[in-house]
Amino acid sequence: MRTPLIAGNWKMYKTVPEAVALVEALLRGLPAMDGCEALVCPPFTALHAVGGLLRDTPIGLGGQDVFYEAQGAYTGAISAPMLRDAGCAYVIVGHSERRQIFGEGDALVNRKLRAALAHSLRPILCVGETKPQRDAGQAETIVVGQVRAGLAEVGDAALPEVVIAYEPVWAIGTGDTATPADAQAMHATIRHTLVELYGMQAAEQVRIQYGGSVKPDNVDELMSQPDIDGALVGGASLTAESFLRIIGFRQ
Ligand code: PGA
């Protein structure tokens, strides 16, 4: 059985006081976390403050990105040991905004993912096609290619630490969600790719999140799909009320 993982990606939102207020509200309203895991990924500047509040609570902490070197002359970069030091257990890699706005390609994403694993951080590998790619019938090829490239040189033992987030680029921040059936179909394709790479038993353990305009009113149906094991939530993770409802999804 896979434990669903609901993660909030705060992106470039929340000053430290705002982040603290949001986490305090989340902790106040947190439902019983039976068989579900929750995670918040604040901006780097708020990690330390939020991490302090989340210690010994059921909500985990994640970074939004990581550089592949542990330390050095890399202005502006944050390393995996630094994220661990701030209390992170997870880190997002290859988010479509990193790929599209910051020009990150599959090879860089793979280096980041392997650096995370090397420092005991669980990577959330984001994959997803753009609208023109979907319209051209290339969605599966693109997504499978991103999964294979992202996992290059990742061995069998490390695979269960990896989370994959399928986020169709056209659904992110737009209010357009993939239908539960379309999302399920892509999740099944991703799982099939994992079976090819690692065998059935290992593939069955990997959590595959859906992301892209997940909201309180669509989370239940998405989470009822057999291969949807959680959600990566942007906009709706920025207020306690909506994120708490998503964490408390009903199947
Ligand atoms: P959204 O963002 O929920 O605002 O669409 C999701 C994401 O980018 O992870």
Short mmCIF file of C-alpha atoms and ligand atoms in Angstrom, two decimals:
data_model
loop_
_atom_site.label_atom_id
_atom_site.label_comp_id
_atom_site.label_asym_id
_atom_site.label_seq_id
_atom_site.Cartn_x
_atom_site.Cartn_y
_atom_site.Cartn_z
CA MET A 1 0.00 0.00 0.00
CA ARG A 2 1.25 3.46 -0.88
CA THR A 3 0.76 6.27 1.65
CA PRO A 4 -0.73 9.26 -0.19
CA LEU A 5 1.40 12.40 -0.08
CA ILE A 6 -0.26 15.82 -0.26
CA ALA A 7 2.37 18.51 -0.81
CA GLY A 8 1.95 22.28 -0.87
CA ASN A 9 4.31 24.13 -3.21
CA TRP A 10 4.25 27.73 -2.04
CA LYS A 11 6.41 28.91 -4.96
CA MET A 12 7.59 32.54 -4.55
CA TYR A 13 4.93 33.43 -2.00
CA LYS A 14 5.04 34.19 1.74
CA THR A 15 7.41 36.32 3.77
CA VAL A 16 8.59 34.74 7.02
CA PRO A 17 5.76 36.23 9.13
CA GLU A 18 3.21 35.16 6.51
CA ALA A 19 4.69 31.66 6.35
CA VAL A 20 4.60 31.33 10.13
CA ALA A 21 0.97 32.45 10.24
CA LEU A 22 -0.02 29.92 7.57
CA VAL A 23 1.73 27.04 9.31
CA GLU A 24 0.21 27.94 12.65
CA ALA A 25 -3.24 27.91 11.04
CA LEU A 26 -2.51 24.54 9.39
CA LEU A 27 -1.42 23.02 12.69
CA ARG A 28 -4.53 24.36 14.43
CA GLY A 29 -6.89 22.83 11.89
CA LEU A 30 -5.03 19.65 11.00
CA PRO A 31 -7.32 16.64 10.59
CA ALA A 32 -6.33 13.21 11.91
CA MET A 33 -3.63 12.11 9.49
CA ASP A 34 -4.67 8.50 9.12
CA GLY A 35 -2.75 6.88 6.33
CA CYS A 36 -1.84 10.15 4.65
CA GLU A 37 1.27 12.29 4.64
CA ALA A 38 1.33 16.09 4.28
CA LEU A 39 4.19 18.34 3.31
CA VAL A 40 4.80 22.05 2.76
CA CYS A 41 7.50 23.52 0.53
CA PRO A 42 8.01 27.17 1.51
CA PRO A 43 10.52 29.49 -0.17
CA PHE A 44 14.11 29.04 1.07
CA THR A 45 14.01 32.13 3.28
CA ALA A 46 11.12 30.71 5.34
CA LEU A 47 12.42 27.12 5.67
CA HIS A 48 14.16 27.57 8.98
CA ALA A 49 11.27 29.31 10.72
CA VAL A 50 8.68 26.91 9.32
CA GLY A 51 10.89 23.90 10.07
CA GLY A 52 11.08 24.92 13.71
CA LEU A 53 7.29 25.03 13.97
CA LEU A 54 6.83 21.71 12.18
CA ARG A 55 9.28 19.69 14.27
CA ASP A 56 7.46 16.72 15.87
CA THR A 57 4.24 17.46 13.96
CA PRO A 58 2.65 15.32 11.22
CA ILE A 59 3.46 17.92 8.53
CA GLY A 60 6.77 17.51 6.75
CA LEU A 61 9.07 20.12 5.20
CA GLY A 62 10.43 20.25 1.66
CA GLY A 63 12.55 22.53 -0.51
CA GLN A 64 11.39 23.77 -3.91
CA ASP A 65 14.70 23.16 -5.66
CA VAL A 66 18.26 22.06 -4.93
CA PHE A 67 21.68 22.40 -6.56
CA TYR A 68 23.73 19.26 -7.19
CA GLU A 69 26.94 20.27 -5.46
CA ALA A 70 27.15 20.08 -1.66
CA GLN A 71 28.99 23.40 -1.31
CA GLY A 72 31.17 25.78 -3.30
CA ALA A 73 31.24 28.96 -5.33
CA TYR A 74 27.72 28.73 -6.76
CA THR A 75 26.14 32.11 -6.12
CA GLY A 76 22.46 31.91 -5.35
CA ALA A 77 22.36 28.13 -5.08
CA ILE A 78 21.19 25.99 -2.16
CA SER A 79 22.58 22.51 -1.54
CA ALA A 80 21.04 19.29 -0.27
CA PRO A 81 22.97 19.40 3.04
CA MET A 82 21.65 22.95 3.58
CA LEU A 83 18.09 21.74 3.04
CA ARG A 84 18.64 18.87 5.45
CA ASP A 85 20.06 21.33 7.97
CA ALA A 86 16.89 23.43 7.69
CA GLY A 87 14.79 20.35 8.47
CA CYS A 88 13.75 19.26 4.99
CA ALA A 89 12.93 15.65 4.24
CA TYR A 90 11.86 16.26 0.63
CA VAL A 91 12.78 18.46 -2.31
CA ILE A 92 11.01 19.25 -5.57
CA VAL A 93 13.15 18.83 -8.69
CA GLY A 94 12.34 19.64 -12.30
CA HIS A 95 9.21 21.69 -11.66
CA SER A 96 7.91 22.97 -14.99
CA GLU A 97 8.58 26.56 -13.89
CA ARG A 98 12.24 25.61 -13.33
CA ARG A 99 12.30 23.89 -16.71
CA GLN A 100 10.54 26.66 -18.64
CA ILE A 101 11.56 29.91 -16.93
CA PHE A 102 15.01 28.91 -15.69
CA GLY A 103 15.88 26.71 -18.66
CA GLU A 104 16.54 23.48 -16.77
CA GLY A 105 16.86 20.37 -18.91
CA ASP A 106 16.55 16.67 -18.10
CA ALA A 107 20.29 16.18 -17.47
CA LEU A 108 20.40 18.92 -14.83
CA VAL A 109 17.19 17.67 -13.23
CA ASN A 110 18.73 14.18 -13.01
CA ARG A 111 21.88 15.54 -11.30
CA LYS A 112 19.72 17.38 -8.78
CA LEU A 113 17.64 14.29 -8.12
CA ARG A 114 20.73 12.14 -7.54
CA ALA A 115 22.25 14.79 -5.25
CA ALA A 116 19.05 14.80 -3.20
CA LEU A 117 19.14 11.00 -2.85
CA ALA A 118 22.84 11.06 -1.95
CA HIS A 119 21.98 13.32 1.00
CA SER A 120 18.89 11.41 2.17
CA LEU A 121 16.40 13.89 0.77
CA ARG A 122 13.39 12.42 -1.01
CA PRO A 123 13.11 14.00 -4.45
CA ILE A 124 9.74 14.85 -5.98
CA LEU A 125 10.45 14.58 -9.70
CA CYS A 126 8.04 16.75 -11.71
CA VAL A 127 7.14 15.77 -15.25
CA GLY A 128 4.48 16.99 -17.64
CA GLU A 129 3.70 17.99 -21.19
CA THR A 130 2.80 21.42 -22.57
CA LYS A 131 -0.45 22.15 -24.40
CA PRO A 132 1.12 22.11 -27.88
CA GLN A 133 2.77 18.78 -27.05
CA ARG A 134 -0.57 17.32 -25.90
CA ASP A 135 -2.36 18.67 -28.97
CA ALA A 136 0.29 17.09 -31.16
CA GLY A 137 -0.31 13.70 -29.52
CA GLN A 138 3.12 13.72 -27.86
CA ALA A 139 2.10 13.84 -24.21
CA GLU A 140 3.04 10.27 -23.37
CA THR A 141 6.35 10.38 -25.23
CA ILE A 142 7.35 13.60 -23.47
CA VAL A 143 6.37 12.39 -20.01
CA VAL A 144 7.95 8.95 -20.39
CA GLY A 145 11.13 10.61 -21.67
CA GLN A 146 11.24 12.93 -18.65
CA VAL A 147 10.71 10.03 -16.25
CA ARG A 148 13.46 7.93 -17.86
CA ALA A 149 15.93 10.83 -18.04
CA GLY A 150 15.12 12.03 -14.53
CA LEU A 151 15.79 8.57 -13.11
CA ALA A 152 18.99 7.89 -15.07
CA GLU A 153 21.55 6.11 -12.89
CA VAL A 154 19.12 5.77 -9.99
CA GLY A 155 19.47 2.27 -8.61
CA ASP A 156 16.78 -0.11 -7.38
CA ALA A 157 17.45 0.56 -3.70
CA ALA A 158 16.85 4.31 -4.06
CA LEU A 159 13.67 4.10 -6.12
CA PRO A 160 11.18 3.87 -3.21
CA GLU A 161 12.54 7.22 -1.95
CA VAL A 162 11.49 8.92 -5.17
CA VAL A 163 8.10 10.56 -5.66
CA ILE A 164 6.94 11.45 -9.16
CA ALA A 165 4.58 14.36 -9.75
CA TYR A 166 2.68 14.38 -13.04
CA GLU A 167 1.85 18.01 -13.70
CA PRO A 168 0.53 18.82 -17.16
CA VAL A 169 1.99 22.28 -17.80
CA TRP A 170 -1.29 23.56 -19.23
CA ALA A 171 -3.05 22.75 -15.95
CA ILE A 172 -0.66 24.61 -13.64
CA GLY A 173 -2.12 27.79 -12.23
CA THR A 174 -4.77 27.93 -14.94
CA GLY A 175 -7.83 26.43 -13.23
CA ASP A 176 -7.86 23.75 -15.96
CA THR A 177 -7.35 20.30 -14.48
CA ALA A 178 -6.77 17.10 -16.36
CA THR A 179 -9.90 14.96 -16.07
CA PRO A 180 -9.46 12.24 -13.46
CA ALA A 181 -9.58 9.68 -16.29
CA ASP A 182 -6.86 11.45 -18.32
CA ALA A 183 -4.71 11.90 -15.22
CA GLN A 184 -5.15 8.23 -14.29
CA ALA A 185 -4.19 7.18 -17.82
CA MET A 186 -0.92 9.13 -17.63
CA HIS A 187 -0.20 7.86 -14.12
CA ALA A 188 -0.67 4.30 -15.37
CA THR A 189 1.74 5.04 -18.23
CA ILE A 190 4.30 6.38 -15.74
CA ARG A 191 3.89 3.31 -13.55
CA HIS A 192 4.31 1.08 -16.58
CA THR A 193 7.58 2.91 -17.35
CA LEU A 194 8.73 2.23 -13.79
CA VAL A 195 7.85 -1.45 -14.22
CA GLU A 196 10.03 -1.57 -17.34
CA LEU A 197 12.90 0.11 -15.52
CA TYR A 198 12.71 -1.49 -12.08
CA GLY A 199 10.23 -4.37 -12.14
CA MET A 200 6.71 -4.66 -10.82
CA GLN A 201 7.40 -4.84 -7.11
CA ALA A 202 9.51 -1.68 -6.98
CA ALA A 203 7.20 0.21 -9.32
CA GLU A 204 4.20 -0.54 -7.12
CA GLN A 205 5.87 1.24 -4.21
CA VAL A 206 6.45 4.58 -5.94
CA ARG A 207 4.01 7.36 -5.19
CA ILE A 208 2.83 9.32 -8.22
CA GLN A 209 1.24 12.67 -7.39
CA TYR A 210 -1.01 14.66 -9.66
CA GLY A 211 -0.50 18.42 -9.86
CA GLY A 212 -2.15 21.24 -11.78
CA SER A 213 -5.04 23.24 -10.33
CA VAL A 214 -5.83 20.75 -7.58
CA LYS A 215 -8.55 22.35 -5.47
CA PRO A 216 -10.92 21.36 -2.65
CA ASP A 217 -13.65 20.66 -5.20
CA ASN A 218 -11.69 18.30 -7.45
CA VAL A 219 -9.30 16.55 -5.05
CA ASP A 220 -11.68 13.76 -4.01
CA GLU A 221 -12.31 12.53 -7.53
CA LEU A 222 -8.62 12.76 -8.47
CA MET A 223 -7.57 10.86 -5.35
CA SER A 224 -10.07 8.09 -6.05
CA GLN A 225 -8.06 7.01 -9.11
CA PRO A 226 -5.99 3.88 -8.50
CA ASP A 227 -2.62 5.30 -9.61
CA ILE A 228 -3.01 8.80 -8.13
CA ASP A 229 -1.16 8.67 -4.83
CA GLY A 230 -1.26 12.29 -3.78
CA ALA A 231 -1.26 15.85 -5.01
CA LEU A 232 1.25 18.62 -5.57
CA VAL A 233 -0.72 21.76 -4.87
CA GLY A 234 0.28 25.32 -5.74
CA GLY A 235 -2.35 28.06 -5.44
CA ALA A 236 -4.69 26.12 -3.16
CA SER A 237 -1.88 25.47 -0.67
CA LEU A 238 -1.55 29.18 0.13
CA THR A 239 -4.52 29.37 2.48
CA ALA A 240 -5.05 27.08 5.44
CA GLU A 241 -8.71 26.48 4.68
CA SER A 242 -8.22 25.13 1.17
CA PHE A 243 -5.05 23.16 1.92
CA LEU A 244 -6.62 21.55 4.99
CA ARG A 245 -9.59 20.45 2.90
CA ILE A 246 -7.23 18.94 0.34
CA ILE A 247 -5.25 17.11 3.05
CA GLY A 248 -8.57 15.79 4.35
CA PHE A 249 -9.59 14.43 0.91
CA ARG A 250 -12.32 11.80 0.91
CA GLN A 251 -12.05 8.72 -1.21
P1 PGA B 1 -1.31 24.98 -9.09
O1 PGA B 1 0.28 24.64 -9.12
O2 PGA B 1 -1.92 24.07 -8.07
O3 PGA B 1 -1.38 26.43 -8.68
O4 PGA B 1 -1.82 24.72 -10.46
C1 PGA B 1 0.72 23.32 -9.03
C2 PGA B 1 2.22 23.27 -9.13
O5 PGA B 1 2.81 24.06 -9.88
O6 PGA B 1 2.86 22.43 -8.47
#
